[in-house]
Short mmCIF file of C-alpha atoms in Angstrom, two decimals:
data_model
loop_
_atom_site.label_atom_id
_atom_site.label_comp_id
_atom_site.label_asym_id
_atom_site.label_seq_id
_atom_site.Cartn_x
_atom_site.Cartn_y
_atom_site.Cartn_z
CA ILE A 1 -68.56 37.36 -0.15
CA HIS A 2 -65.83 37.61 2.43
CA LEU A 3 -64.91 33.97 1.83
CA HIS A 4 -64.78 34.65 -1.92
CA ILE A 5 -62.38 37.60 -1.42
CA ILE A 6 -60.16 35.59 0.92
CA GLN A 7 -59.98 32.76 -1.66
CA GLN A 8 -58.90 35.25 -4.37
CA ILE A 9 -56.16 36.68 -2.16
CA PHE A 10 -54.97 33.17 -1.34
CA ASN A 11 -54.82 32.22 -5.05
CA MET A 12 -52.83 35.39 -5.82
CA LYS A 13 -50.29 34.51 -3.12
CA ILE A 14 -49.90 30.98 -4.47
CA ALA A 15 -49.35 32.34 -7.99
CA ALA A 16 -46.73 34.80 -6.70
CA SER A 17 -44.93 32.01 -4.85
CA ILE A 18 -44.82 29.83 -7.94
CA PHE A 19 -43.49 32.74 -10.02
CA SER A 20 -40.79 33.49 -7.41
CA ALA A 21 -39.76 29.83 -7.34
CA PHE A 22 -39.55 29.83 -11.13
CA ILE A 23 -37.32 32.92 -11.14
CA ALA A 24 -35.09 31.48 -8.40
CA GLY A 25 -34.85 28.19 -10.26
CA THR A 26 -33.88 29.98 -13.45
CA ILE A 27 -31.13 31.89 -11.62
CA THR A 28 -29.89 28.71 -9.98
CA ALA A 29 -29.88 26.86 -13.29
CA SER A 30 -27.83 29.65 -14.82
CA ALA A 31 -25.34 29.60 -11.93
CA PHE A 32 -24.80 25.84 -11.94
CA VAL A 33 -23.92 25.32 -15.58
CA SER A 34 -23.52 21.71 -16.67
CA PRO A 35 -19.91 20.54 -16.30
CA ARG A 36 -20.05 19.09 -19.78
CA THR A 37 -20.42 22.54 -21.33
CA GLN A 38 -18.31 24.77 -19.10
CA ALA A 39 -14.69 24.68 -18.05
CA PRO A 40 -14.02 25.04 -14.33
CA VAL A 41 -12.86 28.22 -12.66
CA ALA A 42 -9.50 26.63 -12.01
CA PHE A 43 -8.90 25.79 -15.67
CA THR A 44 -10.40 28.22 -18.17
CA ARG A 45 -7.80 28.16 -20.92
CA ASN A 46 -9.41 29.01 -24.30
CA SER A 47 -12.70 29.64 -22.53
CA ASP A 48 -14.96 32.68 -22.19
CA VAL A 49 -16.31 31.63 -18.82
CA SER A 50 -16.88 34.44 -16.35
CA VAL A 51 -14.35 33.72 -13.63
CA LYS A 52 -16.05 36.06 -11.22
CA ALA A 53 -19.43 34.31 -11.51
CA ALA A 54 -17.95 30.84 -11.26
CA SER A 55 -15.69 31.80 -8.37
CA ALA A 56 -18.77 32.53 -6.31
CA LEU A 57 -19.47 28.79 -6.34
CA LYS A 58 -16.10 27.96 -4.78
CA MET A 59 -15.80 27.85 -1.04
CA SER A 60 -13.26 26.20 1.23
CA MET A 61 -14.38 23.19 3.24
CA SER A 62 -13.68 25.14 6.41
CA ASP A 63 -16.00 27.93 5.30
CA GLU A 64 -18.66 25.59 4.02
CA LEU A 65 -18.76 23.47 7.20
CA ASP A 66 -17.94 26.33 9.59
CA ILE A 67 -14.80 24.57 10.87
CA PRO A 68 -12.34 26.88 12.66
CA CYS A 69 -9.55 27.72 10.23
CA GLU A 70 -6.59 29.46 11.84
CA ASP A 71 -2.82 29.75 11.44
CA GLU A 72 -1.62 27.63 8.50
CA CYS A 73 -5.15 26.63 7.55
CA ALA A 74 -5.82 30.29 6.79
CA VAL A 75 -2.71 30.75 4.64
CA GLY A 76 -3.70 32.45 1.39
CA GLY A 77 -0.84 30.93 -0.59
CA TYR A 78 2.86 30.11 -0.54
CA ALA A 79 5.71 32.51 -1.23
CA ASP A 80 7.60 30.37 -3.75
CA LEU A 81 4.67 28.61 -5.44
CA PRO A 82 2.23 29.85 -8.12
CA ALA A 83 -0.54 32.02 -6.69
CA SER A 84 -3.17 29.44 -7.66
CA VAL A 85 -1.75 26.86 -5.20
CA LYS A 86 -3.38 27.07 -1.77
CA PRO A 87 -4.03 24.74 1.19
CA GLY A 88 -6.53 22.00 0.45
CA VAL A 89 -7.31 19.80 -2.54
CA LEU A 90 -6.14 21.18 -5.89
CA SER A 91 -7.70 20.73 -9.31
CA GLY A 92 -7.66 22.38 -12.71
CA GLN A 93 -5.05 25.05 -13.35
CA ALA A 94 -3.82 25.04 -9.73
CA GLN A 95 -2.93 21.36 -10.05
CA VAL A 96 -1.21 21.90 -13.40
CA ASP A 97 0.70 24.88 -11.97
CA LEU A 98 2.00 22.78 -9.06
CA LEU A 99 3.12 19.92 -11.31
CA GLU A 100 4.78 22.32 -13.73
CA HIS A 101 6.56 23.94 -10.79
CA ALA A 102 7.82 20.51 -9.74
CA LYS A 103 9.11 19.78 -13.24
CA ALA A 104 10.79 23.17 -13.54
CA ASN A 105 12.46 22.89 -10.14
CA GLY A 106 13.59 19.26 -10.26
CA TYR A 107 11.44 17.67 -7.59
CA ALA A 108 8.59 15.14 -7.59
CA ILE A 109 5.65 14.74 -5.21
CA PRO A 110 5.18 11.48 -3.27
CA ALA A 111 1.91 9.75 -4.14
CA VAL A 112 0.84 7.43 -1.34
CA ASN A 113 -1.84 4.74 -1.54
CA CYS A 114 -4.19 4.94 1.45
CA VAL A 115 -6.79 2.46 2.71
CA SER A 116 -7.94 4.18 5.90
CA SER A 117 -8.44 7.56 7.53
CA SER A 118 -5.44 6.77 9.73
CA GLY A 119 -3.23 6.34 6.66
CA ILE A 120 -4.54 9.60 5.19
CA ASN A 121 -3.75 11.45 8.40
CA ALA A 122 -0.21 10.06 8.39
CA CYS A 123 0.30 11.41 4.86
CA LEU A 124 -1.00 14.86 5.79
CA GLU A 125 1.17 14.92 8.91
CA ALA A 126 4.23 13.91 6.88
CA ALA A 127 3.52 16.55 4.25
CA ARG A 128 3.33 19.31 6.83
CA LYS A 129 6.45 18.13 8.67
CA ASN A 130 8.34 18.14 5.38
CA ASP A 131 6.82 21.50 4.38
CA ALA A 132 5.64 20.03 1.09
CA PRO A 133 2.66 19.11 -1.08
CA VAL A 134 1.52 15.48 -1.21
CA ILE A 135 -0.58 13.23 -3.43
CA ILE A 136 -3.08 10.95 -1.68
CA GLN A 137 -4.47 8.19 -3.84
CA PHE A 138 -6.90 5.28 -3.65
CA SER A 139 -6.85 2.02 -5.58
CA SER A 140 -10.07 0.17 -6.36
CA GLY A 141 -9.30 -2.42 -3.68
CA GLY A 142 -8.29 0.26 -1.20
CA SER A 143 -11.50 2.15 -1.93
CA GLN A 144 -13.59 -0.95 -1.28
CA PHE A 145 -11.74 -1.54 1.99
CA TYR A 146 -12.36 2.08 3.00
CA ALA A 147 -16.09 1.48 2.57
CA GLY A 148 -16.01 -1.80 4.53
CA LYS A 149 -15.24 -5.28 3.26
CA ASP A 150 -18.70 -6.53 4.19
CA LEU A 151 -20.43 -4.24 1.67
CA ASP A 152 -21.56 -5.72 -1.63
CA ASN A 153 -19.33 -4.51 -4.46
CA SER A 154 -21.46 -5.51 -7.42
CA ASN A 155 -21.03 -2.86 -10.11
CA TYR A 156 -18.23 -1.51 -7.88
CA GLN A 157 -20.66 0.45 -5.70
CA ALA A 158 -18.66 -0.22 -2.52
CA ALA A 159 -15.43 0.93 -4.22
CA ILE A 160 -17.20 4.05 -5.51
CA ALA A 161 -18.67 4.86 -2.09
CA GLY A 162 -15.37 4.19 -0.32
CA ALA A 163 -13.35 6.46 -2.62
CA ILE A 164 -15.92 9.25 -2.26
CA SER A 165 -15.89 8.86 1.53
CA GLY A 166 -12.10 9.06 1.53
CA ALA A 167 -12.22 12.10 -0.73
CA PHE A 168 -14.39 14.01 1.72
CA HIS A 169 -12.06 13.02 4.57
CA VAL A 170 -9.09 14.43 2.64
CA ARG A 171 -10.97 17.59 1.68
CA THR A 172 -12.04 18.24 5.26
CA LEU A 173 -8.57 17.88 6.78
CA ALA A 174 -6.10 18.98 4.07
CA GLU A 175 -6.83 22.65 4.76
CA GLN A 176 -6.36 22.12 8.49
CA TYR A 177 -2.84 20.83 7.90
CA GLY A 178 -2.10 23.83 5.70
CA VAL A 179 -0.79 21.77 2.77
CA PRO A 180 -1.83 21.47 -0.89
CA VAL A 181 -3.02 17.98 -1.84
CA ILE A 182 -3.66 16.26 -5.14
CA LEU A 183 -6.47 13.73 -4.65
CA HIS A 184 -5.93 10.86 -7.08
CA THR A 185 -7.10 7.35 -7.90
CA ASP A 186 -4.57 4.69 -8.90
CA HIS A 187 -4.56 1.95 -11.56
CA CYS A 188 -7.90 1.51 -13.33
CA ALA A 189 -7.79 -1.37 -15.81
CA LYS A 190 -10.45 -1.80 -18.49
CA LYS A 191 -12.65 -4.00 -16.31
CA LEU A 192 -12.59 -1.32 -13.58
CA LEU A 193 -13.80 1.56 -15.77
CA PRO A 194 -17.29 1.50 -14.15
CA TRP A 195 -15.54 2.41 -10.88
CA ILE A 196 -13.97 5.50 -12.44
CA ASP A 197 -17.20 6.35 -14.25
CA GLY A 198 -18.94 6.51 -10.88
CA LEU A 199 -16.26 8.78 -9.44
CA ILE A 200 -16.29 11.13 -12.42
CA SER A 201 -20.09 11.37 -12.14
CA ALA A 202 -19.66 12.28 -8.47
CA SER A 203 -17.15 14.97 -9.46
CA GLU A 204 -19.52 16.36 -12.07
CA ARG A 205 -22.28 16.65 -9.47
CA TYR A 206 -19.82 18.20 -6.99
CA TYR A 207 -18.63 20.64 -9.65
CA GLU A 208 -22.15 21.87 -10.32
CA LYS A 209 -22.40 23.04 -6.72
CA HIS A 210 -18.80 24.01 -5.91
CA GLY A 211 -17.12 25.05 -9.16
CA GLU A 212 -14.46 22.34 -8.80
CA PRO A 213 -14.41 18.53 -9.04
CA LEU A 214 -14.39 16.23 -6.03
CA PHE A 215 -11.21 14.49 -7.21
CA SER A 216 -8.08 16.07 -8.68
CA SER A 217 -7.07 13.31 -11.08
CA HIS A 218 -7.69 9.72 -12.15
CA MET A 219 -5.41 7.09 -13.66
CA ILE A 220 -6.65 5.03 -16.60
CA ASP A 221 -4.38 1.99 -16.95
CA LEU A 222 -5.01 0.30 -20.29
CA SER A 223 -1.41 -0.76 -20.73
CA GLU A 224 -2.48 -4.36 -21.34
CA GLU A 225 -4.67 -3.30 -24.27
CA PRO A 226 -3.43 -2.50 -27.80
CA ILE A 227 -1.90 0.98 -27.83
CA GLU A 228 -4.48 2.30 -30.31
CA GLU A 229 -7.34 1.25 -28.03
CA ASN A 230 -5.49 2.62 -24.99
CA ILE A 231 -5.13 6.03 -26.62
CA GLU A 232 -8.69 6.21 -27.99
CA ILE A 233 -10.28 5.43 -24.64
CA CYS A 234 -7.96 7.89 -22.89
CA LYS A 235 -8.96 10.58 -25.38
CA ASP A 236 -12.61 10.05 -24.49
CA TYR A 237 -11.91 10.26 -20.77
CA LEU A 238 -9.66 13.30 -21.09
CA SER A 239 -12.37 15.11 -23.06
CA ARG A 240 -14.88 14.46 -20.28
CA MET A 241 -12.56 15.02 -17.32
CA SER A 242 -10.75 18.16 -18.47
CA LYS A 243 -14.07 20.04 -18.78
CA ILE A 244 -14.34 20.06 -14.99
CA GLY A 245 -10.63 20.35 -14.20
CA ILE A 246 -9.72 16.69 -13.61
CA LEU A 247 -6.29 15.58 -14.81
CA LEU A 248 -5.77 12.23 -16.56
CA GLU A 249 -2.83 9.94 -15.81
CA MET A 250 -2.42 7.28 -18.49
CA GLU A 251 -0.09 4.28 -18.44
CA LEU A 252 2.04 3.25 -21.39
CA GLY A 253 3.91 -0.03 -21.05
CA ILE A 254 3.41 -2.36 -18.12
CA THR A 255 4.61 -1.96 -14.54
CA GLY A 256 5.89 -5.35 -13.40
CA GLY A 257 5.38 -7.10 -10.07
CA GLU A 258 2.13 -7.50 -8.15
CA GLU A 259 -0.12 -4.93 -6.48
CA ASP A 260 -3.74 -4.86 -5.34
CA GLY A 261 -4.62 -8.13 -7.08
CA VAL A 262 -2.96 -7.26 -10.40
CA ASP A 263 -0.13 -9.70 -11.12
CA ASN A 264 2.36 -8.71 -13.82
CA THR A 265 5.26 -10.81 -12.55
CA ASP A 266 5.47 -12.88 -15.75
CA VAL A 267 5.05 -10.22 -18.45
CA PRO A 268 7.62 -10.18 -21.28
CA LEU A 269 10.66 -8.07 -20.44
CA GLU A 270 10.21 -5.78 -23.45
CA ASP A 271 6.79 -4.69 -22.16
CA LEU A 272 8.49 -3.09 -19.14
CA TYR A 273 10.13 -0.43 -21.35
CA SER A 274 8.26 2.22 -23.35
CA LYS A 275 9.53 3.55 -26.67
CA PRO A 276 9.91 7.29 -27.43
CA GLU A 277 7.76 6.86 -30.54
CA GLU A 278 4.91 5.47 -28.41
CA ILE A 279 5.14 8.30 -25.90
CA TYR A 280 5.00 10.82 -28.75
CA GLN A 281 1.96 9.01 -30.15
CA VAL A 282 0.23 9.60 -26.81
CA TYR A 283 1.34 13.23 -26.62
CA GLU A 284 0.19 13.94 -30.17
CA ALA A 285 -3.26 12.45 -29.48
CA LEU A 286 -3.97 14.01 -26.09
CA MET A 287 -2.45 17.49 -26.27
CA PRO A 288 -5.02 18.87 -28.77
CA ILE A 289 -7.76 17.94 -26.28
CA SER A 290 -6.12 19.34 -23.14
CA PRO A 291 -2.68 19.65 -21.51
CA MET A 292 -4.17 18.15 -18.34
CA PHE A 293 -2.49 14.75 -18.57
CA THR A 294 0.56 12.90 -17.30
CA VAL A 295 2.17 9.75 -18.66
CA ALA A 296 3.23 6.77 -16.58
CA ALA A 297 5.75 5.48 -19.09
CA ALA A 298 7.47 2.20 -18.32
CA PHE A 299 11.23 2.19 -17.83
CA GLY A 300 11.60 -1.11 -16.00
CA ASN A 301 9.32 -0.21 -13.10
CA VAL A 302 8.14 -2.98 -10.77
CA HIS A 303 5.57 -2.93 -7.99
CA GLY A 304 6.81 -4.27 -4.68
CA VAL A 305 10.29 -4.64 -3.18
CA TYR A 306 12.76 -7.14 -4.59
CA SER A 307 16.33 -8.17 -3.95
CA PRO A 308 19.02 -5.88 -5.40
CA GLY A 309 19.77 -6.69 -9.04
CA ASN A 310 16.31 -8.12 -9.81
CA VAL A 311 14.97 -4.79 -11.08
CA LYS A 312 16.74 -2.87 -13.84
CA LEU A 313 15.45 0.67 -14.17
CA GLU A 314 16.41 2.72 -17.21
CA PRO A 315 15.24 6.30 -16.54
CA GLU A 316 17.25 7.42 -19.57
CA ILE A 317 14.25 6.22 -21.60
CA LEU A 318 12.36 9.25 -20.33
CA ASN A 319 15.15 11.60 -21.34
CA ARG A 320 15.25 10.13 -24.84
CA ALA A 321 11.48 10.52 -25.13
CA GLN A 322 11.62 14.20 -24.11
CA ALA A 323 14.32 14.85 -26.72
CA TYR A 324 12.43 12.91 -29.41
CA ILE A 325 9.16 14.77 -28.81
CA SER A 326 10.92 18.16 -28.60
CA GLU A 327 12.53 17.48 -31.96
CA LYS A 328 9.13 16.60 -33.44
CA LEU A 329 7.63 19.79 -32.03
CA GLY A 330 10.41 21.96 -33.40
CA ASP A 331 9.81 25.64 -32.58
CA LYS A 332 6.70 24.67 -30.61
CA ALA A 333 8.71 22.69 -28.07
CA PRO A 334 8.80 24.20 -24.56
CA GLU A 335 11.91 26.09 -23.56
CA ASP A 336 12.99 23.39 -21.09
CA LYS A 337 12.66 20.70 -23.80
CA LYS A 338 10.52 18.62 -21.43
CA PRO A 339 7.07 18.60 -23.02
CA VAL A 340 5.82 15.61 -20.98
CA MET A 341 5.09 15.32 -17.26
CA PHE A 342 6.05 11.77 -16.29
CA VAL A 343 4.94 9.55 -13.41
CA PHE A 344 7.26 7.06 -11.67
CA HIS A 345 5.41 3.87 -10.74
CA GLY A 346 6.85 1.21 -8.45
CA GLY A 347 8.82 3.70 -6.37
CA SER A 348 9.13 1.46 -3.29
CA GLY A 349 12.61 0.00 -2.98
CA SER A 350 14.00 1.94 -5.96
CA ASP A 351 17.63 3.01 -5.92
CA ILE A 352 18.15 6.65 -4.98
CA SER A 353 20.37 7.26 -8.03
CA ASP A 354 17.60 6.12 -10.40
CA ILE A 355 15.08 8.30 -8.57
CA ARG A 356 17.30 11.37 -8.81
CA LYS A 357 18.00 10.79 -12.53
CA SER A 358 14.29 10.58 -13.26
CA LEU A 359 13.69 13.96 -11.61
CA GLY A 360 15.85 15.60 -14.25
CA TYR A 361 13.86 13.92 -17.01
CA GLY A 362 10.43 15.32 -16.14
CA VAL A 363 9.11 13.01 -13.42
CA VAL A 364 6.71 14.99 -11.20
CA LYS A 365 5.06 12.18 -9.21
CA MET A 366 6.32 8.94 -7.67
CA ASN A 367 4.02 6.24 -6.34
CA ILE A 368 4.70 4.66 -2.95
CA ASP A 369 2.65 1.78 -1.59
CA THR A 370 4.68 -1.26 -0.58
CA ASP A 371 7.07 0.69 1.63
CA THR A 372 4.29 2.49 3.48
CA GLN A 373 2.36 -0.76 3.91
CA TRP A 374 5.45 -2.16 5.63
CA SER A 375 6.09 0.98 7.68
CA TYR A 376 2.55 1.00 9.10
CA TRP A 377 2.83 -2.68 9.99
CA GLU A 378 6.33 -2.22 11.40
CA GLY A 379 5.07 0.49 13.74
CA ILE A 380 2.39 -1.85 15.08
CA LYS A 381 4.84 -4.74 15.29
CA ASN A 382 7.35 -2.70 17.27
CA PHE A 383 4.60 -1.49 19.58
CA GLU A 384 3.57 -5.07 20.31
CA VAL A 385 7.15 -6.08 21.04
CA LYS A 386 7.65 -3.13 23.39
CA TYR A 387 4.43 -3.69 25.35
CA HIS A 388 3.98 -7.43 24.80
CA ASP A 389 3.45 -8.30 28.47
CA TYR A 390 0.75 -5.65 28.76
CA LEU A 391 -1.19 -6.97 25.75
CA GLN A 392 -1.96 -10.54 26.82
CA GLY A 393 -5.17 -9.82 28.71
CA GLN A 394 -7.44 -7.05 29.87
CA ILE A 395 -6.13 -7.35 33.43
CA GLY A 396 -2.73 -8.41 34.72
CA ASN A 397 0.74 -7.28 33.69
CA PRO A 398 4.28 -7.15 35.14
CA GLU A 399 3.14 -4.41 37.54
CA GLY A 400 0.61 -6.70 39.23
CA PRO A 401 -2.09 -9.35 38.58
CA THR A 402 -4.94 -6.85 39.04
CA LYS A 403 -3.47 -4.02 37.01
CA PRO A 404 -5.67 -3.00 34.02
CA ASN A 405 -4.21 -2.88 30.49
CA LYS A 406 -6.81 -0.72 28.78
CA LYS A 407 -4.43 2.09 27.88
CA TYR A 408 -2.19 -0.45 26.10
CA TYR A 409 -4.77 -2.25 23.96
CA ASP A 410 -6.72 0.89 23.10
CA PRO A 411 -6.52 0.70 19.26
CA ARG A 412 -5.46 4.34 19.06
CA GLU A 413 -2.10 3.39 20.60
CA CYS A 414 -1.00 0.79 18.06
CA MET A 415 -2.54 2.77 15.19
CA ARG A 416 -0.62 5.85 16.24
CA ALA A 417 2.54 3.76 16.30
CA GLY A 418 1.81 2.76 12.70
CA GLU A 419 1.21 6.38 11.73
CA LEU A 420 4.47 7.61 13.27
CA GLN A 421 6.49 4.90 11.53
CA THR A 422 4.84 5.85 8.24
CA VAL A 423 5.56 9.55 8.80
CA ALA A 424 9.21 8.62 9.33
CA ARG A 425 9.31 6.51 6.14
CA LEU A 426 7.68 9.27 4.13
CA ALA A 427 10.33 11.73 5.34
CA ASP A 428 12.82 9.58 3.43
CA ALA A 429 10.58 9.69 0.35
CA PHE A 430 10.23 13.48 0.48
CA SER A 431 14.01 13.74 0.81
CA ASP A 432 14.71 11.29 -2.05
CA LEU A 433 12.38 13.27 -4.30
CA ARG A 434 13.88 16.65 -3.28
CA CYS A 435 10.40 17.61 -2.11
CA GLN A 436 11.16 19.37 1.18
CA GLY A 437 10.78 23.02 2.14
CA ILE A 438 8.64 23.64 -0.94
CA LEU A 439 5.86 25.53 0.84
CA GLY A 440 8.04 27.88 2.87
CA LEU A 441 5.97 27.45 6.04
CA GLY A 442 8.95 26.45 8.16
CA GLU A 443 8.91 24.04 11.06
CA LYS A 444 5.51 22.99 12.34
CA LYS A 445 4.71 24.09 15.86
CA THR A 446 3.66 21.48 18.40
CA GLY A 447 -0.09 21.01 18.65
CA GLU A 448 -1.88 22.00 21.85
CA ASN A 449 -4.80 20.38 23.68
CA VAL A 450 -3.94 17.03 22.08
CA PHE A 451 -5.99 14.19 23.57
CA GLY A 452 -5.00 10.54 23.79
CA PRO A 453 -6.05 7.40 25.63
CA ALA A 454 -6.70 8.26 29.28
CA MET A 455 -5.95 11.91 28.33
CA GLY A 456 -2.34 10.96 27.85
CA GLY A 457 -0.75 8.40 25.64
CA LEU A 458 2.07 5.91 25.80
CA PRO A 459 5.64 6.74 24.77
CA ILE A 460 5.99 5.01 21.41
#
């Protein structure tokens, strides 16, 4: 009898546990609404989403991982920027607010291609030293390299894993530097769409748990396809991405030169210049879906650095397009008559006068890759020249045949030299783009308790 009573009590407890789990699961399912049916907290235009409920999902990386967050990391916002813009990775309305602020105030944000955590850190350091936001972006090749060149990349799994790994690195450290960051992926041609599909899926999963996407924005580059196909595919992606607060950058017209395995050095000259009618065609197709898009229109842009006179930029094309679209919109045109947010590709080596003209025509982002590739290498090269005699063996240098050279060949030394040279080059980019002193944080104080090789570090 006693055994029978005990068995009944046990069964009742099991039933209660199952019921509790069911209730908890129902609550959880209600909290983590599918990203395909709900707009994110950060971008709820024309939506009846409960901001309070969704905001509960959002948590800073510092809070989530219990990383100390003090001084600038703990800044709640910036005096001269929209209230939505805070330290860390931006998405949704906060990202749109920052880009609109750039357009309204005549500056653009440097967008730097990164292939390593060291390169990312250099960008964050440069952003803080220039008191400015920054865009960190990965190409498909850079993403694969981030994952490790030995990994199999069938179906682009290495490139997907590498970009996601880099995204978490950026998210973890952006807050610590106290700067807002747009986390972006660069050129994605038609054959690379499975790469972007994998990243959007990762963002959708991330959104379900955090109320924001993993990435801020993605570029779809179908400029080599017929314009009708380019627009239709971009419409599909914008519909999917905007639901979770991801911005779309689309390319119209071809950027010349060569970058990351894409060679456009021999394209017809007319393909390097977009027409106002084409840009309006894009605007007319995408705006009814969402305003979360930018256009990388071609105005003679070329990847790489070439001798003076070999590249003829015509930023006035952008101005004509803004005027054309504003005229088409009539009373619905924005007050500034700049309905489009433009992206400047091929920024490395561009003439400062062309850069400055483009800022007045609605450019909010300029890509930099070739120049920062060179700056990182130049830092390492200069380091080798300076300490050449200490880098020829593990033991033996001008100070004596038994003197060790470990502190010279420690990879942190030459890598740091590359970072510092890149920070210096990016200071020029921030200046060229009038993107300095935007955050209002002032001069960065010197870090304390900074370790280096042998607890010191070489003068670089």
